[in-house]
Short mmCIF file of C-alpha atoms in Angstrom, two decimals:
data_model
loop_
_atom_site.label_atom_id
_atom_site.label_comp_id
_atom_site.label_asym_id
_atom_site.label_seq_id
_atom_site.Cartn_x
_atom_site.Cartn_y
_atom_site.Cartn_z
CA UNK T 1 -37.41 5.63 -37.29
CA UNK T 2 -33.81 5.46 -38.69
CA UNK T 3 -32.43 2.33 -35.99
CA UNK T 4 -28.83 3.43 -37.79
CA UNK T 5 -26.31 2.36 -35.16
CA UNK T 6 -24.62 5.82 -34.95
CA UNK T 7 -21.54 4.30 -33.99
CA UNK T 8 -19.63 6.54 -36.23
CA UNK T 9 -20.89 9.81 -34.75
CA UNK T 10 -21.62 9.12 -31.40
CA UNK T 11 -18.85 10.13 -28.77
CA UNK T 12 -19.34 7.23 -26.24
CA UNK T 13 -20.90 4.10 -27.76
CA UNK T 14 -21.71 1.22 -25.02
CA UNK T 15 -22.87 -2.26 -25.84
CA UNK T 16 -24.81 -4.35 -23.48
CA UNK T 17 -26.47 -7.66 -22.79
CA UNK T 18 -29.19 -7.69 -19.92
CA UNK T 19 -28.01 -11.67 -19.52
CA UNK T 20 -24.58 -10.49 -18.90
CA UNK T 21 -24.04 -9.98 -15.33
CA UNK T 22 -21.05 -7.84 -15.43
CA UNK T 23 -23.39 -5.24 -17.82
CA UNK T 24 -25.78 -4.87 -15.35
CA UNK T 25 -22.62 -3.90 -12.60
CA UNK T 26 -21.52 -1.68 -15.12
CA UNK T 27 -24.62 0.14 -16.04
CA UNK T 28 -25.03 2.50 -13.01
CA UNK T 29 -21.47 3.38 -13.04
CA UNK T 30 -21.59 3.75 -16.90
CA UNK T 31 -25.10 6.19 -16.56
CA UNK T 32 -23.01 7.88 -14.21
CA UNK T 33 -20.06 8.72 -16.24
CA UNK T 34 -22.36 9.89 -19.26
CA UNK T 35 -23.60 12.55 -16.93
CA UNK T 36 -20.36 13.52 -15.32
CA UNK T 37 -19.15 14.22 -18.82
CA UNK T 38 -21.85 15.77 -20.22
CA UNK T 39 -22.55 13.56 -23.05
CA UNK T 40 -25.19 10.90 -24.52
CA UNK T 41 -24.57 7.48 -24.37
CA UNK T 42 -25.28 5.74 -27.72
CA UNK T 43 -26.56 2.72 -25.99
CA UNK T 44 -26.63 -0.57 -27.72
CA UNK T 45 -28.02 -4.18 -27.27
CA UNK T 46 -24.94 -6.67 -28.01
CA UNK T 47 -25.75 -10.39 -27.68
CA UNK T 48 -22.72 -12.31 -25.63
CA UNK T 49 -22.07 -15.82 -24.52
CA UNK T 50 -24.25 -16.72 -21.11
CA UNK T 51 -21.82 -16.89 -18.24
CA UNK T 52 -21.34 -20.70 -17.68
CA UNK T 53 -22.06 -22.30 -14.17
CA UNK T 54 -19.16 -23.82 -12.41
CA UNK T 55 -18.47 -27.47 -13.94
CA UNK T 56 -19.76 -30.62 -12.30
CA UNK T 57 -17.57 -32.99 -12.67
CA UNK T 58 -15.49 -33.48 -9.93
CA UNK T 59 -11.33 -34.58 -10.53
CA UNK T 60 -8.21 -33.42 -10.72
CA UNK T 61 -8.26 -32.65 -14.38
CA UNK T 62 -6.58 -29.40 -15.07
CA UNK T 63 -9.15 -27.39 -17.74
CA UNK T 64 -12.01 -29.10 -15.56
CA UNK T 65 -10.36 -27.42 -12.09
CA UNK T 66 -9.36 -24.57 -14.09
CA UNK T 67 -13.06 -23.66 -15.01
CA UNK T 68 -14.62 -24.27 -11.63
CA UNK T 69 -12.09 -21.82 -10.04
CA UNK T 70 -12.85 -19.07 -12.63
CA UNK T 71 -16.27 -19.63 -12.03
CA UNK T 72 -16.31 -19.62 -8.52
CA UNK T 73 -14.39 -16.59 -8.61
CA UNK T 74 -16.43 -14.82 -11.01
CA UNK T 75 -20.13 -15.90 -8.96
CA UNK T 76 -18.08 -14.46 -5.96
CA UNK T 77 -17.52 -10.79 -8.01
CA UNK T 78 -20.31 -10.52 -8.86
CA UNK T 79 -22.38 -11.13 -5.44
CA UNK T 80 -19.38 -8.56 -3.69
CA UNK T 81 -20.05 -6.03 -5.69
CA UNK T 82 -23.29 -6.20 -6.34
CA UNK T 83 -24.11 -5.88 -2.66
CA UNK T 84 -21.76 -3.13 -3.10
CA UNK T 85 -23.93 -1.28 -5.10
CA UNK T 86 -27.14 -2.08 -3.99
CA UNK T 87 -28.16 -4.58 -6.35
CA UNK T 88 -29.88 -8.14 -6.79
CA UNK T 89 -28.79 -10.55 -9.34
CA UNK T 90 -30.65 -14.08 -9.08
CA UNK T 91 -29.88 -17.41 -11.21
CA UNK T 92 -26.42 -15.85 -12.68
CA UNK T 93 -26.76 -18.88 -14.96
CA UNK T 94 -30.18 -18.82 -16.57
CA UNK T 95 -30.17 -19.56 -20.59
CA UNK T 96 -32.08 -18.14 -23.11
CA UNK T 97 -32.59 -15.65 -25.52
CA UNK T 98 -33.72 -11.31 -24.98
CA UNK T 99 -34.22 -10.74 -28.62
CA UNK T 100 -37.95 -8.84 -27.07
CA UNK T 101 -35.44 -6.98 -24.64
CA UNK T 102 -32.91 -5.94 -27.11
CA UNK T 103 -35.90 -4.54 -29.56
CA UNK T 104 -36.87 -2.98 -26.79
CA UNK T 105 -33.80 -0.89 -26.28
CA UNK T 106 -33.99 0.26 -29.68
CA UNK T 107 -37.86 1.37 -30.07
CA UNK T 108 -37.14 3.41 -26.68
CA UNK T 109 -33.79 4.68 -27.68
CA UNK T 110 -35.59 6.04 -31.07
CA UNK T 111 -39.05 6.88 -29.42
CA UNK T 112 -38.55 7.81 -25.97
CA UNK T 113 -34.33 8.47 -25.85
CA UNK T 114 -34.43 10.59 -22.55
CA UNK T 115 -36.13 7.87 -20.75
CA UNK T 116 -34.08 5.08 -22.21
CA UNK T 117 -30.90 4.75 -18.90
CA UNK T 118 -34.18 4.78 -17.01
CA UNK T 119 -35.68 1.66 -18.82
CA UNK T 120 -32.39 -0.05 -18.64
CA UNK T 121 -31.90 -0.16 -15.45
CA UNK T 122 -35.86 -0.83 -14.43
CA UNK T 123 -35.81 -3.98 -17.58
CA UNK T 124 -32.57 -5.08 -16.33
CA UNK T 125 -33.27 -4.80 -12.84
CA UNK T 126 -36.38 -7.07 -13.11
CA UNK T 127 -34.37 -9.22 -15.59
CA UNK T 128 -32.17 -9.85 -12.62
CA UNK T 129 -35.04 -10.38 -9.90
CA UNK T 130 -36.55 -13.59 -12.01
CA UNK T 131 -39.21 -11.05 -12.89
CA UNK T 132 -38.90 -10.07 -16.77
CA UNK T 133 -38.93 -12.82 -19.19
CA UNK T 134 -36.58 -10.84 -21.81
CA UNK T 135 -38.08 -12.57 -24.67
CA UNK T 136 -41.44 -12.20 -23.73
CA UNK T 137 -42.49 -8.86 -26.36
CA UNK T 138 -45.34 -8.37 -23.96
CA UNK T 139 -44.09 -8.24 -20.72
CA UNK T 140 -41.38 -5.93 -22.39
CA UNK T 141 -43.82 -3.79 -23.76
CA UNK T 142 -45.16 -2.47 -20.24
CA UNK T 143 -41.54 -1.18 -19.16
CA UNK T 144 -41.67 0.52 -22.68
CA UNK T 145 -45.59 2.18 -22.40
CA UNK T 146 -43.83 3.14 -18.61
CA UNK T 147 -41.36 5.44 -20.34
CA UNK T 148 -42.59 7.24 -22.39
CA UNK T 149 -42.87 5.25 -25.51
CA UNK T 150 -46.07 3.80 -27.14
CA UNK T 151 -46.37 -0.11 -25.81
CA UNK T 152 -48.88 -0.67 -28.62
CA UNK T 153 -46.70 0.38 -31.29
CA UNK T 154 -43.71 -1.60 -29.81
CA UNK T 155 -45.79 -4.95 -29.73
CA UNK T 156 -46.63 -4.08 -33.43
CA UNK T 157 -42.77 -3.49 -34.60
CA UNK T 158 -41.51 -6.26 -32.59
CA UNK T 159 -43.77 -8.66 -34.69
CA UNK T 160 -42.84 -7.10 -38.10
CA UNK T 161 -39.88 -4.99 -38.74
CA UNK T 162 -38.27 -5.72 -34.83
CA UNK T 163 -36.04 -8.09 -35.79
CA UNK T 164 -35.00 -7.08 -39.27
CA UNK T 165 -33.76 -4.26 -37.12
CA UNK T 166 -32.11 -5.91 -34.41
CA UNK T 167 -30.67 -7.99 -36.76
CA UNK T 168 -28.67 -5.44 -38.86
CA UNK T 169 -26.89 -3.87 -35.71
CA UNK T 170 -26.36 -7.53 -34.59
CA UNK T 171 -24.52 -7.78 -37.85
CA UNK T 172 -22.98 -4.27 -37.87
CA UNK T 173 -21.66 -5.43 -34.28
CA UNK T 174 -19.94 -8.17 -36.09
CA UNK T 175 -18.77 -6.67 -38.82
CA UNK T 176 -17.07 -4.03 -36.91
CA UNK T 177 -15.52 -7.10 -34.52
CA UNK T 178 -17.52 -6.17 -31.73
CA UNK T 179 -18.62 -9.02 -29.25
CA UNK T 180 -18.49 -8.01 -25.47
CA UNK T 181 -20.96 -6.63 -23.08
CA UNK T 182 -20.36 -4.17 -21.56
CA UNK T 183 -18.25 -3.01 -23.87
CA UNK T 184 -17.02 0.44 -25.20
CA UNK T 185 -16.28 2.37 -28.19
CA UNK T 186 -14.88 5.69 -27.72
CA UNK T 187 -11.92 7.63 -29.42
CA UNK T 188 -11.43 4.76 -31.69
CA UNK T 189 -10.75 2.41 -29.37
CA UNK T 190 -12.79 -0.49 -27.96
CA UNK T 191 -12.88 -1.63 -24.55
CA UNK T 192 -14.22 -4.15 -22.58
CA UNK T 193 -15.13 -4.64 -19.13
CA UNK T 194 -16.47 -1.81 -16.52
CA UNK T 195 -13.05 -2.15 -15.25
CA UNK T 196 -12.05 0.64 -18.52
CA UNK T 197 -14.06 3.33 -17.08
CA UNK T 198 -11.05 5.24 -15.97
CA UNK T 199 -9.79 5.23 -19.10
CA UNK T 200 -12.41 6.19 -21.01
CA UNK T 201 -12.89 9.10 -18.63
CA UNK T 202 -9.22 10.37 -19.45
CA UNK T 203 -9.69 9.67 -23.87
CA UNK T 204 -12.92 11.52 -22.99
CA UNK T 205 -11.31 14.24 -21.12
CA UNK T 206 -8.64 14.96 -23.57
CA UNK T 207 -5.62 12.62 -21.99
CA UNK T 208 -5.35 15.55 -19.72
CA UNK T 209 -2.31 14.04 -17.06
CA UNK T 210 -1.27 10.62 -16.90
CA UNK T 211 -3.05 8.12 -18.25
CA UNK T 212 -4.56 5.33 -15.91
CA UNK T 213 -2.76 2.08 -15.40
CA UNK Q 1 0.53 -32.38 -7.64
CA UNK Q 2 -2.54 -32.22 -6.06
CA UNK Q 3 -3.07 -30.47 -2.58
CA UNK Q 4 -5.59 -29.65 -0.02
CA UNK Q 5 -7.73 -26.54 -0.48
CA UNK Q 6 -7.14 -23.81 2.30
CA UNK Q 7 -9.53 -21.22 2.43
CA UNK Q 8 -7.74 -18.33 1.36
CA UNK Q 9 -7.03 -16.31 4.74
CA UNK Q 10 -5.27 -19.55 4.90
CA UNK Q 11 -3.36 -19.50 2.05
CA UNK Q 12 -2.17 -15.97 2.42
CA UNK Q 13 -0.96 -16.98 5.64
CA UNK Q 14 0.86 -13.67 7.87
CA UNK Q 15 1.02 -11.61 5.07
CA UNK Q 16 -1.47 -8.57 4.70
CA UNK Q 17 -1.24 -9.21 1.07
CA UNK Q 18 -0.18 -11.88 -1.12
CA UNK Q 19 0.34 -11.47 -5.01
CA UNK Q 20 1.04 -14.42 -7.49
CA UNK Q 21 2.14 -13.50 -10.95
CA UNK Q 22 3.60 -15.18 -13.40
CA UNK Q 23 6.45 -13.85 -15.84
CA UNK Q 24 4.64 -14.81 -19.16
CA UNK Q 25 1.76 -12.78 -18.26
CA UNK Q 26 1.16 -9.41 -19.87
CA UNK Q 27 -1.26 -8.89 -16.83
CA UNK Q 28 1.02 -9.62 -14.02
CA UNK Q 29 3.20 -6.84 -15.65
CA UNK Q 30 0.96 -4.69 -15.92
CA UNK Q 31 0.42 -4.86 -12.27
CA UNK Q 32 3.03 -4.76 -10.93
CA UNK Q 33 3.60 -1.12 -10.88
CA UNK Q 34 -0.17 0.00 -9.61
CA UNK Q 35 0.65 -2.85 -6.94
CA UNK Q 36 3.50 -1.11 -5.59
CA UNK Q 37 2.50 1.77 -5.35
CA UNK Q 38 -0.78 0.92 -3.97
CA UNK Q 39 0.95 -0.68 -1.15
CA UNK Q 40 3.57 2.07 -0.60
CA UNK Q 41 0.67 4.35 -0.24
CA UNK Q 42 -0.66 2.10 2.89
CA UNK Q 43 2.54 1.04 3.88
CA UNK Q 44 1.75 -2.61 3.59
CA UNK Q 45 4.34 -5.06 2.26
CA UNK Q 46 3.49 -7.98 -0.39
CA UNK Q 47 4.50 -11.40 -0.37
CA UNK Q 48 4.59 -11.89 -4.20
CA UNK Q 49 4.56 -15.68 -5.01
CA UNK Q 50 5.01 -17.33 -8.39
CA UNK Q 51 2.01 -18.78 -10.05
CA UNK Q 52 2.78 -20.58 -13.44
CA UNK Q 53 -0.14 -20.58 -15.69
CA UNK Q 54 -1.00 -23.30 -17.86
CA UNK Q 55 -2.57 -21.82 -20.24
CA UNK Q 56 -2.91 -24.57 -22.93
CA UNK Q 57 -5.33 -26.17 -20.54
CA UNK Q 58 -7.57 -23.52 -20.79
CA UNK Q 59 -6.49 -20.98 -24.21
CA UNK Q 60 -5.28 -23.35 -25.97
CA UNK Q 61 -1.79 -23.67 -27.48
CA UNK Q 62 0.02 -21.84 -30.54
CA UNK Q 63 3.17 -21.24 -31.67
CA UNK Q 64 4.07 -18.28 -33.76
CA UNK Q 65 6.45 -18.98 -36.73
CA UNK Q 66 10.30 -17.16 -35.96
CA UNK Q 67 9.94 -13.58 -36.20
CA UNK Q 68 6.43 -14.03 -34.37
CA UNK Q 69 4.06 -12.89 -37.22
CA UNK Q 70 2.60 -15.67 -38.39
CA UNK Q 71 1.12 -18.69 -36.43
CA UNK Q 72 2.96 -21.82 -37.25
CA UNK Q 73 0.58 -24.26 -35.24
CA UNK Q 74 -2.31 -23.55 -33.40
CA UNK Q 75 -5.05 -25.47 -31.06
CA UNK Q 76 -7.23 -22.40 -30.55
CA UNK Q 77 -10.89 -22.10 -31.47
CA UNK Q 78 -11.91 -18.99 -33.15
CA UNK Q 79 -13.33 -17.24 -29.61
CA UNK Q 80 -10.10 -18.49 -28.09
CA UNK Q 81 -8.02 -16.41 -30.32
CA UNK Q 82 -10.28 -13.74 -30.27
CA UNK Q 83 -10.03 -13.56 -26.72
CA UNK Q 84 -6.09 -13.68 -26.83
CA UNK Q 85 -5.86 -10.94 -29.39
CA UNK Q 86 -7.77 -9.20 -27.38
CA UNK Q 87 -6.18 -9.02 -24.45
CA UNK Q 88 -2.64 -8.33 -26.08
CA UNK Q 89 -4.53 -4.98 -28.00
CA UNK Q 90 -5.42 -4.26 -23.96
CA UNK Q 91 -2.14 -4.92 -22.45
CA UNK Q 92 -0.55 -2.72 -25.46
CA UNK Q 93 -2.35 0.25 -24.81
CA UNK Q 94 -1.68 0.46 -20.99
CA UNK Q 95 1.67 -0.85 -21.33
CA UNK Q 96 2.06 2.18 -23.72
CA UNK Q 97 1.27 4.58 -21.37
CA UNK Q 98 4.25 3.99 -19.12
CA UNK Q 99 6.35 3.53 -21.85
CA UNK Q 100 6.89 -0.29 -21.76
CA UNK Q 101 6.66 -2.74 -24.56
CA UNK Q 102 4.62 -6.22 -24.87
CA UNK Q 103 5.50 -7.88 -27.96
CA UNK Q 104 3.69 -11.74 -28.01
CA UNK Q 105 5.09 -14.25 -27.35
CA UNK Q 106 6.07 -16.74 -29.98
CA UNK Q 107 4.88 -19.53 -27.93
CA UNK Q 108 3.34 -20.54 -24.63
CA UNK Q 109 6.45 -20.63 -22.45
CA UNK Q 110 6.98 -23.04 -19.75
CA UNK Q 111 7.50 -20.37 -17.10
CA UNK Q 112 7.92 -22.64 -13.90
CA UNK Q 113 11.66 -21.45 -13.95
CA UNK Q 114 11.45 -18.53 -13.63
CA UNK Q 115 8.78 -18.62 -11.01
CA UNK Q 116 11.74 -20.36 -9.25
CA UNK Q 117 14.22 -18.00 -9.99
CA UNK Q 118 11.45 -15.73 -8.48
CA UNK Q 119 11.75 -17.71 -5.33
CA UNK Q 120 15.44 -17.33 -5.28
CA UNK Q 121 15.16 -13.79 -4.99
CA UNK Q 122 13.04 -13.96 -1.93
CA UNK Q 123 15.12 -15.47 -0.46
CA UNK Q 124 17.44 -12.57 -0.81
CA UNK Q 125 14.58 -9.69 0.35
CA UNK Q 126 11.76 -8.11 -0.91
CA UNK Q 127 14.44 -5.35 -2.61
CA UNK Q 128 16.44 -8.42 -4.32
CA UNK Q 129 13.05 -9.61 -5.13
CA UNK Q 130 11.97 -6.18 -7.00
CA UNK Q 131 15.31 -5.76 -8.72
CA UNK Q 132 14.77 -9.33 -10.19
CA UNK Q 133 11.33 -8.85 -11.46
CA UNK Q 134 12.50 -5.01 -12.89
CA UNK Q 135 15.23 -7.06 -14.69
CA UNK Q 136 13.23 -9.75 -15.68
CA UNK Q 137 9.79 -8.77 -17.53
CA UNK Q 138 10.74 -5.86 -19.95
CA UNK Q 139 13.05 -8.11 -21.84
CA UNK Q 140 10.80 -10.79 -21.56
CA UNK Q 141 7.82 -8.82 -23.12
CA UNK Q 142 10.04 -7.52 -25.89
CA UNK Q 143 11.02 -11.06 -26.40
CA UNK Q 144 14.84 -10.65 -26.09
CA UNK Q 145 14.66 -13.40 -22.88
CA UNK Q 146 14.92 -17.39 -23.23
CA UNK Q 147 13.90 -18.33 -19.46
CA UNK Q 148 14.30 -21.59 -20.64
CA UNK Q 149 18.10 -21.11 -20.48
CA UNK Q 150 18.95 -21.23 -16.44
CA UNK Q 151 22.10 -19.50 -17.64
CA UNK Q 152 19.79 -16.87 -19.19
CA UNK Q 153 18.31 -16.74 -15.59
CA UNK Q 154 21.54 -16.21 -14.02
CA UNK Q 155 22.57 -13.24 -15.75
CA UNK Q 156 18.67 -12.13 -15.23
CA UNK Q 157 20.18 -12.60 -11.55
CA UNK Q 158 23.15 -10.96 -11.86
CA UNK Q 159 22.09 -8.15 -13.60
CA UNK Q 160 19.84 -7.69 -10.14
CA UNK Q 161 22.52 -7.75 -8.18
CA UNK Q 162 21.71 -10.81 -6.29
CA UNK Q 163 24.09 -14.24 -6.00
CA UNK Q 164 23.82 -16.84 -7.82
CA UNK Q 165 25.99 -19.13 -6.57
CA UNK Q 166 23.46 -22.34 -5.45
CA UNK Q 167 21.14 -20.90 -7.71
CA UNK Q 168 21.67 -23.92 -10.26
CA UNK Q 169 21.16 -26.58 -7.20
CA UNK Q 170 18.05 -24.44 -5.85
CA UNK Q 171 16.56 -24.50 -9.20
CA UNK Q 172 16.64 -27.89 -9.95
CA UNK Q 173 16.15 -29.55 -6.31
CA UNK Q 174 14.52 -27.47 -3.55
CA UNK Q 175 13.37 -24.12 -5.34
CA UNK Q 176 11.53 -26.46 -7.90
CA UNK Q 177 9.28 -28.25 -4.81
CA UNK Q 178 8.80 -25.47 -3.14
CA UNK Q 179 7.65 -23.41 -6.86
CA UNK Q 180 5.35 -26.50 -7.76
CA UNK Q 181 3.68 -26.99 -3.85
CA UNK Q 182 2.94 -23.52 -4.00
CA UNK Q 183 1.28 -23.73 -6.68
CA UNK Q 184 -0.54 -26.37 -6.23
CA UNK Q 185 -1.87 -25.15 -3.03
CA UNK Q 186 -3.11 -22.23 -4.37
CA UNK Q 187 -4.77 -23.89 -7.48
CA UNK Q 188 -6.59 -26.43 -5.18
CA UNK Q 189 -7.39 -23.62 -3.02
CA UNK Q 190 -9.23 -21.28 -6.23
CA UNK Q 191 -6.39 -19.48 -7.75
CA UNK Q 192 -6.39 -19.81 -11.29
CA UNK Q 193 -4.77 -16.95 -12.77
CA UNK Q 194 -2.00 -13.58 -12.29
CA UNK Q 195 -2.70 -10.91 -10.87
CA UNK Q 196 -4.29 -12.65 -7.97
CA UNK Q 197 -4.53 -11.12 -4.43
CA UNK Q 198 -5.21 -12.48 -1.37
CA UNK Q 199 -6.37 -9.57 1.00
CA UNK Q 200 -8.47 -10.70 3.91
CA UNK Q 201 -10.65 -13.75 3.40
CA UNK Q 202 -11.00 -12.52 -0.16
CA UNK Q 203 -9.60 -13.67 -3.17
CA UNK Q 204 -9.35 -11.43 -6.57
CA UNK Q 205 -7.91 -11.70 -9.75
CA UNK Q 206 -6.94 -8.89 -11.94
CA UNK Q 207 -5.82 -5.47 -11.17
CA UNK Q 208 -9.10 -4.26 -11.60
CA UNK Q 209 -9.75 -5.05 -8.37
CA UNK Q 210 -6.48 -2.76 -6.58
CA UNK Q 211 -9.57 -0.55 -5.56
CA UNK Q 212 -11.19 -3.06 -3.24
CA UNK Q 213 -7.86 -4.63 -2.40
CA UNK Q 214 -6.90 -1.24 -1.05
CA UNK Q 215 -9.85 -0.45 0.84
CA UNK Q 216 -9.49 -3.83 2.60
CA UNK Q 217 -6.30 -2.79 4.06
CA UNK Q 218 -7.08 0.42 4.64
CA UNK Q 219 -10.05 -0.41 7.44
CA UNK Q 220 -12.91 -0.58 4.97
CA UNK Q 221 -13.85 3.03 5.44
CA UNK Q 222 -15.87 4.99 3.37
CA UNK Q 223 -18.31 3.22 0.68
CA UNK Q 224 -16.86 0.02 -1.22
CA UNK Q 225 -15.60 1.08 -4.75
CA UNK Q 226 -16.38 -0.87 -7.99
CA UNK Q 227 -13.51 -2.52 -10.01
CA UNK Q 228 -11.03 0.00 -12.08
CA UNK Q 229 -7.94 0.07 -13.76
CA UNK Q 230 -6.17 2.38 -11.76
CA UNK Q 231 -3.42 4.73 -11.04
CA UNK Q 232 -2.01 4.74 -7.64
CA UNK Q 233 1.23 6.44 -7.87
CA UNK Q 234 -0.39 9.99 -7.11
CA UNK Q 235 -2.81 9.08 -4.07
CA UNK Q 236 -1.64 10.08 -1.03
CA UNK Q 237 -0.25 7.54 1.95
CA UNK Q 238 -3.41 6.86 3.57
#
């Protein structure tokens, strides 16, 4: 298996982080717009800072205030449009690493590659429901023997060359100055945020008409 | 200044929809046209209200050296300047597609002025109002405007075709309490940065969320959309 990153040939390259809220809003849509277009997603496991919990300390300092109403806000986006779409996110604020998730999303994306926007959204959905521990290499290895790929072979890279693996597109990530989730590379340009999807469509589409604003 | 929350049907009081922006935000700019137009389309007016960001308290400060390439002092962490390069690359691109400029700034302007002067033109309508702002950010954001000057705000005034005699008085005595309890009614109420709008009992910052802002005032109907940067200038009037 080659695990290159493909960034360089692929036409829509999308980074995501099963701990990152906003990526798991942005996934449906995202699966959505790969098939409207026509095109395969290069899908990619990005590691990003864990949202942070509204601060408790109470008082009128300014930063303090300032982070408890952006995190307010942000708890109340993501429960509105969620529901929107159907979906249940639990414990928006749990720690911790995915590095079993991540290597995951590579050994299906080589393996089993039509299957993989179907094992996103199942790991990601159970990530969300308390019910995947994404570090745990066997618990991830049953969503990866459920499509398509060989669960026995997974538990057997994740404990040897796994995280060489996941390591070099960490750092090929980096290198390239890429740290969001969802994010996404298309055209040359990088974008962040689900909020972009417009835009993509249109770089995608040519820049057929005016450009979204 | 600290204030009692509101809950923020509250704080948008009898208007449908209430805006805060802030001149020294690329954001707000960016806004302002999908705003309108969204609003044309449902024939809903907006009570735009200043909302001066303090954005050492949470970005950290920097100032660029003159000419505005290099930084002459800086607070930032790494991720903090990261995040503000960012968002300049973002506001460039979709600036560029309408043709507008944002240069950065050279340094984290005190913009509580101008959200006064932005009072001052509400006072003359919601036309004075847009003339100000259309006179007001495009030389800001190509850094040819010191709103530190109140004469600079003047001819910002003038140019809009709105009086200024008073203005002086307003800015330093009434339009300056009413600019600060505004905005510290909305910050002890949840708002925290520009673009926000208050539609409903809803709160939302960034125009990412025009999509669910509009389908609030249009009745709900049909399914609730997702967040998007948007166009609205070519959707019909609902």
């Amino acid at each position: 298996m080659s695990h290159d990153d493909r960034i360089d040939e692929a036409t829509l390259t999308v980074l995501m982080d099963a701990r990152q809220p906003f990526a798991y809003l942005a996934l449906g849509p995202t699966i959505e717009l790969g098939r409207r277009q026509g095109l395969e997603v290069n899908w990619l496991p990005a590691s990003v800072s864990p949202l942070r919990p509204p601060p408790e300390i109470e008082g009128n300092d300014r930063s303090v205030a300032h982070r408890r109403n952006r995190s307010r806000m942000i708890a109340r986006e993501i429960a509105v449009y969620a529901e929107a779409q159907g979906l249940t996110l639990r414990e928006y604020y749990r720690e911790g690493g995915w590095s079993a998730l991540a290597q995951g999303i590579l050994f299906v994306r080589e393996q089993a590659p039509v299957a993989l926007e179907a094992f996103l959204q199942a790991t990601f959905a159970a990530y969300w429901a308390v019910e995947l521990d994404p570090e745990d290499v066997g618990a991830v290895a049953k969503f990866v023997g459920g499509h398509g790929a060989d669960a026995a072979a997974f538990v057997e890279w994740a404990s040897n060359d796994g995280p060489a693996v996941a390591d070099r597109i960490a750092d090929s990530l980096r290198t390239r100055g890429l740290s969001g989730a969802p994010a996404y590379l298309v055209a040359g340009e990088y974008f962040q945020g689900r909020q972009h999807q417009p835009m993509i469509e249109w770089l995608l589409e040519g820049q057929e008409g005016p450009g979204p604003i | 200044m600290s204030a009692a929350p509101l809950d923020f049907a509250t704080l948008r009081g009898d208007a449908r929809l209430a805006v805060y922006l802030d001149l020294k935000s690329p954001y707000a700019y960016l806004a302002i046209e999908p705003t309108r137009d969204m609003a044309r389309n449902l024939g809903v007016d907006i009570d735009w209200r200043p909302f001066t960001l303090d954005i050492p308290s949470y970005l950290g400060s920097a100032t660029l050296k003159k000419g505005g390439k290099k930084v002459e002092r800086s607070e930032r962490t790494p991720q903090q300047w990261s995040g503000v390069k960012y968002a300049y690359m973002d506001a460039r691109r979709y600036a560029n597609l309408t043709g507008r400029t944002v240069r950065g700034t050279v340094k984290i302007w005190d913009s509580s002025q101008a959200g006064v002067m932005f009072l001052w033109a509400k006072r003359h309508g919601p036309d004075a109002f847009d003339r100000v702002i259309d006179a007001a950010y495009p030389p800001f954001w190509n850094r040819d405007l010191d709103i530190d000057d109140p004469a600079v705000l003047e001819c910002v005034l003038e140019e809009a075709g709105v009086p200024t005699a008073g203005f002086r008085d307003y800015l330093a005595g009434a339009g300056r309490v009413e600019h600060d309890e505004i905005n510290a009614v909305a910050f002890a109420s949840g708002v925290y940065g520009v673009p926000t709008y208050l539609v409903g009992d809803e709160a939302w910052f960034g125009r990412e969320h025009l999509p669910r802002v509009a389908w609030i005032l249009g009745g709900r109907q049909g399914p609730a959309p997702g967040v998007a940067n948007l166009r609205f200038a070519d959707r019909a009037p609902a």
